[in-house]
CSV table of C-alpha atoms and ligand atoms in Angstrom, one decimal:
chain,number,residue,atom,x,y,z
J,1,MET,CA,-29.8,-32.1,-7.7
J,2,VAL,CA,-26.1,-31.1,-8.3
J,3,ALA,CA,-24.4,-29.9,-5.0
J,4,CYS,CA,-22.9,-25.8,-5.5
J,5,MET,CA,-19.4,-26.3,-4.7
J,6,ALA,CA,-18.5,-23.1,-2.5
J,7,VAL,CA,-16.3,-20.5,-4.5
J,8,LYS,CA,-12.7,-21.0,-3.1
J,9,ILE,CA,-10.7,-17.4,-2.3
J,10,ALA,CA,-6.9,-17.6,-1.8
J,11,VAL,CA,-5.5,-15.3,0.2
J,12,LEU,CA,-1.5,-15.0,0.0
J,13,LYS,CA,1.6,-14.0,2.5
J,14,GLU,CA,3.1,-11.0,0.8
J,15,THR,CA,6.8,-12.0,-0.2
J,16,ARG,CA,7.9,-8.4,-1.2
J,17,ALA,CA,10.6,-6.3,0.8
J,18,ASN,CA,9.2,-4.1,3.2
J,19,GLU,CA,5.5,-5.0,2.6
J,20,LYS,CA,3.7,-5.7,6.0
J,21,ARG,CA,-0.2,-5.5,4.6
J,22,VAL,CA,-2.6,-8.3,4.4
J,23,ALA,CA,-5.7,-8.9,2.0
J,24,MET,CA,-7.8,-10.1,4.7
J,25,VAL,CA,-9.0,-9.1,7.7
J,26,PRO,CA,-10.9,-11.2,10.1
J,27,ALA,CA,-14.2,-9.3,9.7
J,28,VAL,CA,-14.0,-9.4,6.2
J,29,ALA,CA,-13.4,-13.3,6.0
J,30,ASP,CA,-16.7,-13.4,7.7
J,31,LYS,CA,-18.4,-11.5,5.1
J,32,LEU,CA,-17.2,-13.7,2.6
J,33,VAL,CA,-18.2,-16.9,4.3
J,34,LYS,CA,-22.1,-15.1,4.6
J,35,LEU,CA,-21.5,-14.4,0.6
J,36,GLY,CA,-20.8,-18.2,0.1
J,37,ALA,CA,-17.3,-18.4,-0.4
J,38,GLU,CA,-14.4,-20.6,1.3
J,39,ILE,CA,-11.6,-19.0,2.8
J,40,HIS,CA,-7.6,-20.4,2.5
J,41,MET,CA,-4.9,-18.4,3.8
J,42,GLN,CA,-1.4,-19.1,3.6
J,43,ALA,CA,-0.2,-19.7,7.0
J,44,GLY,CA,1.0,-16.6,9.0
J,45,ALA,CA,-0.1,-14.4,6.1
J,46,GLY,CA,-1.6,-11.6,8.7
J,47,LEU,CA,1.3,-11.6,11.4
J,48,ALA,CA,3.1,-8.9,9.9
J,49,VAL,CA,0.3,-6.5,11.4
J,50,LYS,CA,0.1,-8.8,14.4
J,51,LEU,CA,-3.0,-10.4,12.9
J,52,ALA,CA,-2.2,-14.5,14.0
J,53,ASP,CA,-4.1,-17.3,12.1
J,54,ALA,CA,-5.9,-18.0,15.2
J,55,ALA,CA,-7.8,-14.5,14.7
J,56,PHE,CA,-9.4,-16.0,11.5
J,57,LYS,CA,-12.5,-18.3,12.0
J,58,ASN,CA,-14.2,-20.3,9.0
J,59,VAL,CA,-10.5,-19.9,7.5
J,60,GLN,CA,-8.4,-23.1,6.5
J,61,PHE,CA,-4.7,-22.3,6.3
J,62,ALA,CA,-2.1,-24.0,3.9
J,63,ALA,CA,1.8,-23.2,4.2
J,64,ASP,CA,2.4,-23.3,0.8
J,65,ALA,CA,1.0,-20.1,-1.8
J,66,VAL,CA,1.6,-22.6,-4.8
J,67,GLU,CA,-0.4,-25.7,-3.3
J,68,LEU,CA,-2.9,-23.0,-2.2
J,69,VAL,CA,-3.7,-21.4,-5.2
J,70,ARG,CA,-4.1,-24.5,-7.1
J,71,ASP,CA,-7.9,-25.1,-7.4
J,72,ALA,CA,-8.7,-21.3,-6.3
J,73,ASP,CA,-11.4,-19.3,-7.8
J,74,VAL,CA,-10.4,-16.0,-6.8
J,75,VAL,CA,-6.4,-15.6,-5.2
J,76,VAL,CA,-6.3,-12.4,-3.4
J,77,CYS,CA,-3.0,-9.9,-2.3
J,78,VAL,CA,-1.7,-6.5,-2.2
J,79,GLN,CA,1.3,-6.8,-4.0
J,80,PRO,CA,1.6,-8.7,-7.5
J,81,PRO,CA,2.6,-12.1,-6.5
J,82,ASP,CA,5.5,-14.3,-7.9
J,83,ALA,CA,5.5,-15.6,-11.2
J,84,ALA,CA,5.7,-19.5,-9.6
J,85,VAL,CA,2.1,-18.7,-8.2
J,86,VAL,CA,0.4,-17.3,-11.3
J,87,SER,CA,2.1,-20.6,-13.1
J,88,ALA,CA,0.3,-22.5,-10.4
J,89,MET,CA,-3.5,-20.6,-11.2
J,90,ARG,CA,-5.9,-22.6,-12.8
J,91,PRO,CA,-6.8,-21.1,-16.3
J,92,GLY,CA,-9.7,-18.6,-15.7
J,93,ALA,CA,-9.4,-18.2,-12.3
J,94,ILE,CA,-9.5,-14.4,-11.2
J,95,LEU,CA,-6.5,-12.5,-9.3
J,96,ILE,CA,-7.2,-9.0,-7.4
J,97,SER,CA,-4.1,-7.4,-6.4
J,98,PHE,CA,-1.7,-4.2,-7.3
J,99,ILE,CA,-0.1,-4.6,-10.6
J,100,TYR,CA,1.2,-1.9,-12.0
J,101,ALA,CA,1.8,-3.8,-15.7
J,102,HIS,CA,4.0,-0.8,-17.1
J,103,LYS,CA,6.4,-2.0,-14.0
J,104,GLU,CA,5.3,-5.8,-14.3
J,105,VAL,CA,5.9,-6.8,-17.9
J,106,GLU,CA,6.4,-9.6,-17.8
J,107,LEU,CA,4.2,-11.2,-14.8
J,108,THR,CA,1.3,-9.2,-16.9
J,109,LYS,CA,2.3,-11.3,-20.2
J,110,LEU,CA,2.3,-14.4,-17.5
J,111,LEU,CA,-1.5,-13.6,-16.5
J,112,ARG,CA,-2.0,-13.6,-20.2
J,113,ASP,CA,-1.0,-16.5,-21.1
J,114,ARG,CA,-2.2,-18.6,-18.1
J,115,ARG,CA,-5.5,-16.9,-19.1
J,116,ILE,CA,-5.9,-15.4,-15.1
J,117,THR,CA,-8.8,-12.8,-15.4
J,118,THR,CA,-6.7,-10.1,-13.4
J,119,PHE,CA,-8.4,-7.3,-12.1
J,120,ALA,CA,-5.7,-5.0,-11.1
J,121,MET,CA,-6.5,-2.1,-7.7
J,122,GLU,CA,-4.9,0.8,-9.6
J,123,LEU,CA,-7.2,0.6,-12.1
J,124,VAL,CA,-10.5,0.7,-10.3
J,125,PRO,CA,-12.1,3.7,-11.6
J,126,ARG,CA,-11.9,7.4,-9.7
J,127,ILE,CA,-15.9,7.6,-10.2
J,128,THR,CA,-18.4,7.9,-7.3
J,129,ARG,CA,-19.8,4.5,-7.4
J,130,ALA,CA,-16.6,2.9,-7.2
J,131,GLN,CA,-15.2,4.8,-4.1
J,132,ALA,CA,-15.6,2.0,-1.8
J,133,MET,CA,-13.3,-0.2,-3.8
J,134,ASP,CA,-10.7,2.6,-4.2
J,135,ALA,CA,-7.6,1.3,-2.8
J,136,LEU,CA,-5.2,3.9,-4.3
J,137,SER,CA,-7.5,6.4,-2.1
J,138,SER,CA,-8.1,4.4,0.8
J,139,GLN,CA,-3.8,3.8,0.6
J,140,ALA,CA,-3.0,7.0,0.2
J,141,ALA,CA,-5.4,8.7,3.0
J,142,LEU,CA,-3.4,6.6,5.3
J,143,ALA,CA,0.3,7.8,3.8
J,144,GLY,CA,-1.3,11.7,3.3
J,145,TYR,CA,-2.3,11.5,7.6
J,146,TYR,CA,1.4,9.7,7.9
J,147,ALA,CA,3.4,12.2,6.3
J,148,ALA,CA,2.4,14.9,8.7
J,149,LEU,CA,3.4,12.6,11.7
J,150,MET,CA,7.2,12.1,9.8
J,151,GLY,CA,7.1,15.7,9.4
J,152,ALA,CA,7.1,16.4,13.1
J,153,THR,CA,9.2,13.5,14.2
J,154,HIS,CA,11.8,14.8,12.1
J,155,LEU,CA,12.0,18.2,13.3
J,156,ALA,CA,14.0,19.6,16.2
J,157,ARG,CA,11.0,22.0,17.3
J,158,ILE,CA,6.9,21.3,18.0
J,159,LEU,CA,4.0,22.4,15.8
J,160,PRO,CA,1.3,24.3,18.1
J,161,MET,CA,2.0,27.8,19.5
J,162,MET,CA,2.7,27.4,23.4
J,163,THR,CA,2.7,30.1,25.5
J,164,THR,CA,5.4,29.2,28.5
J,165,ALA,CA,6.8,31.2,31.5
J,166,VAL,CA,9.8,31.8,29.3
J,167,GLY,CA,7.8,32.9,26.5
J,168,SER,CA,5.5,32.3,23.6
J,169,ILE,CA,6.9,29.5,20.8
J,170,ARG,CA,5.4,30.3,17.5
J,171,PRO,CA,3.6,27.7,15.6
J,172,ALA,CA,5.4,25.7,12.6
J,173,ARG,CA,4.7,26.3,9.3
J,174,ALA,CA,3.4,23.7,7.2
J,175,LEU,CA,3.2,23.6,3.3
J,176,VAL,CA,1.5,20.8,1.5
J,177,MET,CA,2.3,20.2,-2.2
J,178,GLY,CA,0.0,18.7,-4.9
J,179,LEU,CA,-3.5,18.5,-2.8
J,180,GLY,CA,-4.9,15.0,-4.0
J,181,VAL,CA,-6.2,12.4,-1.2
J,182,ALA,CA,-3.0,12.0,0.0
J,183,GLY,CA,-2.4,15.9,-0.1
J,184,LEU,CA,-5.7,17.0,1.7
J,185,GLN,CA,-5.3,14.8,4.3
J,186,ALA,CA,-1.9,15.5,5.2
J,187,LEU,CA,-2.9,18.9,5.6
J,188,ALA,CA,-5.9,18.4,7.8
J,189,THR,CA,-3.2,15.9,10.0
J,190,ALA,CA,-0.6,18.9,10.1
J,191,ARG,CA,-3.7,21.5,11.2
J,192,ARG,CA,-4.4,19.0,13.9
J,193,LEU,CA,-1.3,18.7,15.4
J,194,GLY,CA,-1.0,22.6,15.2
J,195,ALA,CA,1.0,24.0,12.0
J,196,MET,CA,0.0,26.8,10.3
J,197,THR,CA,-0.9,24.9,6.9
J,198,GLU,CA,-0.6,26.2,3.0
J,199,GLY,CA,-1.6,24.0,0.3
J,200,TYR,CA,-0.3,24.4,-3.1
J,201,ASP,CA,-2.0,22.3,-6.3
J,202,VAL,CA,-1.8,23.0,-10.0
J,203,ARG,CA,-6.1,22.3,-10.2
J,204,PRO,CA,-7.7,25.4,-9.3
J,205,GLU,CA,-10.6,23.0,-7.3
J,206,THR,CA,-8.4,22.6,-4.8
J,207,LYS,CA,-8.1,25.8,-3.5
J,208,GLU,CA,-11.8,25.2,-2.1
J,209,GLN,CA,-10.7,22.2,-0.5
J,210,ALA,CA,-7.6,23.4,1.3
J,211,GLU,CA,-9.6,26.6,2.7
J,212,SER,CA,-12.1,24.2,4.1
J,213,LEU,CA,-9.0,22.2,5.9
J,214,GLY,CA,-8.3,25.7,7.7
J,215,ALA,CA,-4.8,26.0,5.3
J,216,LYS,CA,-4.2,28.8,2.8
J,217,PHE,CA,-4.0,28.5,-0.7
J,218,VAL,CA,-0.9,29.2,-2.7
J,219,ASP,CA,-2.6,30.5,-5.6
J,220,THR,CA,-0.1,30.8,-8.8
J,221,GLY,CA,-2.1,31.4,-11.4
J,222,VAL,CA,-1.1,28.1,-13.1
J,223,ASP,CA,-4.3,25.8,-14.2
J,224,ALA,CA,-3.3,22.8,-15.5
J,225,ARG,CA,-6.2,20.5,-15.1
J,226,GLY,CA,-5.8,17.2,-17.2
J,227,THR,CA,-8.2,14.6,-18.1
J,228,GLY,CA,-10.3,12.4,-15.1
J,229,GLY,CA,-9.5,14.9,-12.3
J,230,TYR,CA,-5.9,14.9,-12.9
J,231,ALA,CA,-3.2,17.0,-13.9
J,232,ARG,CA,-1.6,17.2,-17.0
J,233,GLU,CA,2.6,18.0,-17.4
J,234,LEU,CA,3.3,22.1,-17.1
J,235,THR,CA,5.3,24.3,-19.9
J,236,GLN,CA,8.2,25.3,-18.7
J,237,GLU,CA,6.9,29.1,-19.1
J,238,GLU,CA,4.2,27.5,-16.0
J,239,LYS,CA,7.2,26.1,-14.4
J,240,ASP,CA,8.7,29.4,-14.4
J,241,LYS,CA,6.0,31.4,-13.6
J,242,ILE,CA,5.1,29.0,-9.9
J,243,ALA,CA,8.6,29.3,-9.0
J,244,GLY,CA,8.3,32.6,-8.9
J,245,VAL,CA,5.9,32.1,-6.4
J,246,VAL,CA,6.2,29.4,-4.2
J,247,THR,CA,10.1,30.1,-3.9
J,248,LYS,CA,9.1,32.4,-0.9
J,249,HIS,CA,6.8,29.6,0.5
J,250,ILE,CA,9.1,27.0,0.4
J,251,GLN,CA,11.8,28.9,2.5
J,252,GLN,CA,9.5,30.0,5.3
J,253,SER,CA,7.9,26.7,5.9
J,254,ASP,CA,9.4,24.3,8.4
J,255,ILE,CA,8.0,21.4,6.9
J,256,ILE,CA,6.7,20.3,3.1
J,257,ILE,CA,5.1,17.4,2.2
J,258,THR,CA,5.0,16.5,-1.5
J,259,THR,CA,2.7,14.1,-3.2
J,260,ALA,CA,2.3,15.6,-6.7
J,261,ALA,CA,1.8,13.0,-9.4
J,262,ILE,CA,0.5,12.9,-13.1
J,263,PRO,CA,-1.0,9.4,-14.4
J,264,GLY,CA,1.8,7.3,-16.7
J,265,ARG,CA,4.5,9.9,-15.7
J,266,PRO,CA,7.4,10.4,-13.6
J,267,SER,CA,7.0,12.2,-10.5
J,268,PRO,CA,7.1,16.3,-11.7
J,269,LYS,CA,9.7,18.2,-9.6
J,270,LEU,CA,8.1,20.8,-7.9
J,271,ILE,CA,11.4,21.6,-5.8
J,272,SER,CA,14.5,22.9,-7.3
J,273,LYS,CA,17.7,22.0,-5.6
J,274,ALA,CA,18.1,25.9,-5.7
J,275,GLN,CA,15.3,25.9,-4.0
J,276,VAL,CA,16.0,23.5,-1.3
J,277,ASP,CA,19.5,25.5,-0.3
J,278,GLY,CA,17.2,28.7,0.6
J,279,MET,CA,15.4,26.6,2.8
J,280,LYS,CA,15.3,27.5,6.5
J,281,ALA,CA,18.5,25.7,9.0
J,282,GLY,CA,16.3,22.6,10.8
J,283,SER,CA,13.1,22.4,8.2
J,284,VAL,CA,12.3,19.2,6.6
J,285,ILE,CA,11.0,17.8,3.5
J,286,ILE,CA,8.6,14.4,3.8
J,287,ASP,CA,8.5,13.6,-0.4
J,288,LEU,CA,5.3,11.1,-0.7
J,289,ALA,CA,6.0,10.7,-4.2
J,290,ALA,CA,9.8,9.0,-3.7
J,291,GLU,CA,8.4,5.9,-5.4
J,292,GLY,CA,7.7,8.0,-8.5
J,293,GLY,CA,11.1,9.6,-8.5
J,294,GLY,CA,10.2,12.2,-5.6
J,295,ASN,CA,9.0,15.7,-6.3
J,296,CYS,CA,12.3,17.2,-4.9
J,297,GLU,CA,15.5,17.0,-7.2
J,298,TYR,CA,17.2,15.7,-3.9
J,299,THR,CA,15.1,13.0,-3.1
J,300,GLN,CA,16.9,9.7,-2.9
J,301,PRO,CA,13.7,7.0,-3.1
J,302,GLY,CA,13.9,5.1,0.4
J,303,GLU,CA,16.7,7.2,2.0
J,304,THR,CA,16.7,10.2,4.6
J,305,ILE,CA,19.4,12.8,3.7
J,306,GLN,CA,20.2,15.5,5.1
J,307,VAL,CA,21.7,18.6,2.9
J,308,GLY,CA,23.3,21.8,4.6
J,309,GLN,CA,20.5,22.0,7.3
J,310,VAL,CA,17.7,20.6,5.4
J,311,THR,CA,16.5,17.2,6.2
J,312,ILE,CA,14.9,15.4,3.1
J,313,VAL,CA,13.0,11.7,3.5
J,314,GLY,CA,12.3,9.8,0.4
J,315,PRO,CA,9.7,7.1,2.1
J,316,LEU,CA,8.9,3.7,0.3
J,317,ASN,CA,5.4,2.2,0.2
J,318,VAL,CA,4.0,4.4,3.5
J,319,PRO,CA,1.0,2.4,3.6
J,320,SER,CA,2.6,-0.7,4.7
J,321,MET,CA,3.8,1.2,8.2
J,322,LEU,CA,0.3,1.6,9.2
J,323,GLY,CA,-0.5,-2.2,8.1
J,324,GLU,CA,-2.9,-2.7,10.7
J,325,HIS,CA,-5.3,0.0,9.2
J,326,ALA,CA,-4.1,-0.3,5.5
J,327,SER,CA,-4.8,-4.0,5.5
J,328,GLU,CA,-8.4,-3.3,7.3
J,329,LEU,CA,-9.0,-0.9,4.2
J,330,TYR,CA,-7.9,-2.8,1.9
J,331,ALA,CA,-9.5,-5.7,2.6
J,332,LYS,CA,-12.9,-4.0,2.3
J,333,ASN,CA,-11.9,-2.4,-0.8
J,334,GLN,CA,-11.8,-5.7,-1.8
J,335,PHE,CA,-14.3,-7.0,-0.5
J,336,ASN,CA,-16.6,-4.4,-2.3
J,337,LEU,CA,-15.1,-5.3,-5.4
J,338,ILE,CA,-15.5,-9.5,-5.2
J,339,GLU,CA,-19.3,-8.4,-4.2
J,340,LEU,CA,-19.7,-7.3,-7.8
J,341,PHE,CA,-19.0,-10.6,-8.9
J,342,LEU,CA,-20.0,-13.4,-6.5
J,343,LYS,CA,-24.1,-14.2,-6.5
J,344,GLU,CA,-25.8,-16.6,-5.3
J,345,GLN,CA,-22.4,-18.3,-4.6
J,346,GLN,CA,-21.0,-18.5,-8.1
J,347,VAL,CA,-18.3,-16.2,-10.2
J,348,LYS,CA,-21.0,-14.7,-12.5
J,349,ILE,CA,-18.8,-11.1,-14.3
J,350,ASP,CA,-20.7,-8.6,-15.5
J,351,TRP,CA,-18.5,-7.5,-18.2
J,352,SER,CA,-21.2,-4.3,-19.1
J,353,ASP,CA,-20.7,-3.1,-15.5
J,354,GLU,CA,-17.8,0.2,-15.8
J,355,VAL,CA,-16.0,-1.0,-12.6
J,356,ILE,CA,-15.5,-4.2,-13.7
J,357,ALA,CA,-14.8,-3.2,-17.3
J,358,LYS,CA,-12.4,-0.6,-16.1
J,359,THR,CA,-10.4,-2.6,-13.4
J,360,ALA,CA,-9.6,-5.9,-15.4
J,361,LEU,CA,-6.3,-5.9,-16.7
J,362,THR,CA,-6.3,-9.4,-18.2
J,363,HIS,CA,-9.3,-11.8,-19.7
J,364,ASP,CA,-9.8,-14.6,-21.6
J,365,GLY,CA,-5.7,-14.8,-23.1
J,366,LYS,CA,-5.9,-10.5,-23.8
J,367,ILE,CA,-4.2,-8.1,-22.0
J,368,VAL,CA,-8.1,-6.0,-21.7
J,369,ASN,CA,-6.8,-2.7,-20.4
J,370,GLU,CA,-6.0,-0.7,-23.7
J,371,ALA,CA,-2.9,1.7,-22.0
J,372,ALA,CA,-1.7,-1.5,-20.8
J,373,ALA,CA,-1.8,-3.8,-24.2
J,374,LYS,CA,-0.8,-0.3,-25.9
J,375,ALA,CA,2.9,-0.5,-23.8
J,376,ILE,CA,3.4,-4.0,-23.5
J,377,GLU,CA,2.4,-5.3,-26.7
J,378,LYS,CA,3.1,-3.2,-29.6
S,401,NAD,P1,-2.6,12.1,-8.1
S,401,NAD,O1,-1.8,11.1,-6.6
S,401,NAD,O2,-2.5,11.6,-8.8
S,401,NAD,O3,-1.4,13.5,-7.6
S,401,NAD,C1,-1.3,14.0,-6.4
S,401,NAD,C2,-1.4,15.8,-6.4
S,401,NAD,O4,-0.6,16.2,-7.1
S,401,NAD,C3,-2.9,16.3,-7.3
S,401,NAD,O5,-3.8,16.7,-6.7
S,401,NAD,C4,-2.4,16.6,-9.0
S,401,NAD,O6,-3.2,17.8,-9.6
S,401,NAD,C5,-1.3,17.1,-8.3
S,401,NAD,N1,0.1,17.3,-9.0
S,401,NAD,C6,0.1,16.8,-10.1
S,401,NAD,N2,1.5,17.9,-10.6
S,401,NAD,C7,1.5,19.1,-9.8
S,401,NAD,C8,2.2,20.1,-9.7
S,401,NAD,N3,3.2,20.5,-10.8
S,401,NAD,N4,1.8,20.8,-8.7
S,401,NAD,C9,1.2,21.1,-7.8
S,401,NAD,N5,0.6,19.8,-7.8
S,401,NAD,C10,0.4,19.1,-8.9
S,401,NAD,O7,-4.2,12.6,-7.3
S,401,NAD,P2,-4.9,11.8,-6.5
S,401,NAD,O8,-5.0,12.0,-4.9
S,401,NAD,O9,-4.8,10.3,-7.0
S,401,NAD,O10,-6.2,12.1,-6.5
S,401,NAD,C11,-6.2,12.6,-8.2
S,401,NAD,C12,-7.8,13.1,-8.6
S,401,NAD,O11,-8.7,12.2,-8.8
S,401,NAD,C13,-8.3,13.9,-7.6
S,401,NAD,O12,-9.0,15.1,-8.5
S,401,NAD,C14,-9.1,13.2,-7.0
S,401,NAD,O13,-10.1,14.2,-6.0
S,401,NAD,C15,-9.8,12.7,-7.7
S,401,NAD,N6,-10.5,11.6,-6.9
S,401,NAD,C16,-11.8,10.9,-7.3
S,401,NAD,C17,-12.8,9.9,-6.5
S,401,NAD,C18,-14.1,9.8,-6.8
S,401,NAD,O14,-14.4,10.6,-7.4
S,401,NAD,N7,-14.2,8.0,-6.6
S,401,NAD,C19,-11.5,9.6,-5.9
S,401,NAD,C20,-10.4,9.3,-5.4
S,401,NAD,C21,-9.5,10.6,-6.1
C-alpha cells in the first residue's frame, strides 16, 4: 500500500505596506488539519494582528517564504505574493489570494507561465452558494462599519440626540452614497451610533434595504442597474438629474460616507468640488472608494485633507485597520473555498463547479478568466 502524503498548505506573511491581515487563524488551521492538510506558516505571519506563532497548534513554522512554498500544494495569502515566491512554487501548485489581475499584469503572466492554478478571491462569484467564500463582501462589511466610526471621530460633535440641563443637542445627519455591502453596513452603524441616516444608490432595490435599516432613501428617479447586481455608468443627463436631487442632502449632512463602485471602472464621481464648497462647516466625508480614485472630486487617496471647513478622508485598505476580524473572516472564506477541492486528503478540482471555474484566474499555463485574458494578452 502506498502511503498518502498530506496536502501541504503554506501561509505567507504579508509584505505589502500597511497590510496587517493574515490568511490563517488558529481555528481555521485546526479545521484544515482535520481535513487532512499539513499547515506550514511563515514565522511571525500573524504578529500584526497579535496572533503569535504559539497560538497556532499543529502548525510548522519557517522563516523564509521562498523555502516555505517550494514543495507546497496550496499557498495562501491576502495580497498578491512577490514574484520570487511565485517563481519558487512548483508547477501545478495552487495559489489563493486577492490578485486584481489588471493591476498585476506581470505577476499574472508569471502565474500563467509557472503553470500555477490561481484562485483570485476577488473573482468569487456573487451567488448564494458562494456567499461563505465571498471575501469581497466580508471585507467590505467591516470597512463599512469602520467608515461610520471614522466619520464619528472626525466630527467635533456627537451623533445621537442628547438632552442636557442646558438644552437638547440635535442628532447628526449621515448620508451614505452607494448602498452595496459596505454602504448598508455603514448605514446600520451610523444609525446605531444615533445619527439620522439617509442612503442613496442608483439601483432601485436598495430603497427597501435602506429603509429596513431605519434610513430614508434619497430617490433620484434614476435606475442604473447593470449586470450581475452591479451598477452601470451614468449618462451626463442622469448625472445632472441626480445632482439636482442630492445636492441638498449633501449640503445638510454632517457625515457623508461614499462607497460607489462600478466593476472594472474608476470610481464614479458622486460629489463635485462645487457641492463640497457648499457643505456645512465641520462636516466630514469618508470616501471608501479612495482606492479606485475616490467618489469625491477632492479626495486624495491615502490622505486626510481639509477643504475650507470640510474634512475629506480617503482611507486605503480599511479592512486591514480591523486586522483581527478581517483575518478571521478572510481565513474562513478561504477555508470554504479550499473545502471544495480538498477531498479525501487529496487535491481534486472539479472544473464543472461554477464557483471553482469562475474564481480561477490561471490554470495549466493559461489565463482562464476571460476578462483578464482579454486585458493582458490581447
Ligand atoms: P460595489 O462595491 O460594486 O458598489 C457599491 C455600490 O455603489 C453599489 O450598490 C452600486 O450600485 C453603487 N453605485 C455605483 N455607481 C453609483 C452612483 N453613480 N451613485 C450611487 N451609487 C452607485 O457593490 P458590492 O457591495 O460589491 O455589491 C454589488 C452587488 O452584488 C449588490 O447588488 C449586492 O447585493 C450583490 N451581492 C450579492 C452577493 C450574493 O448574492 N452572494 C454577495 C455580495 C454582493
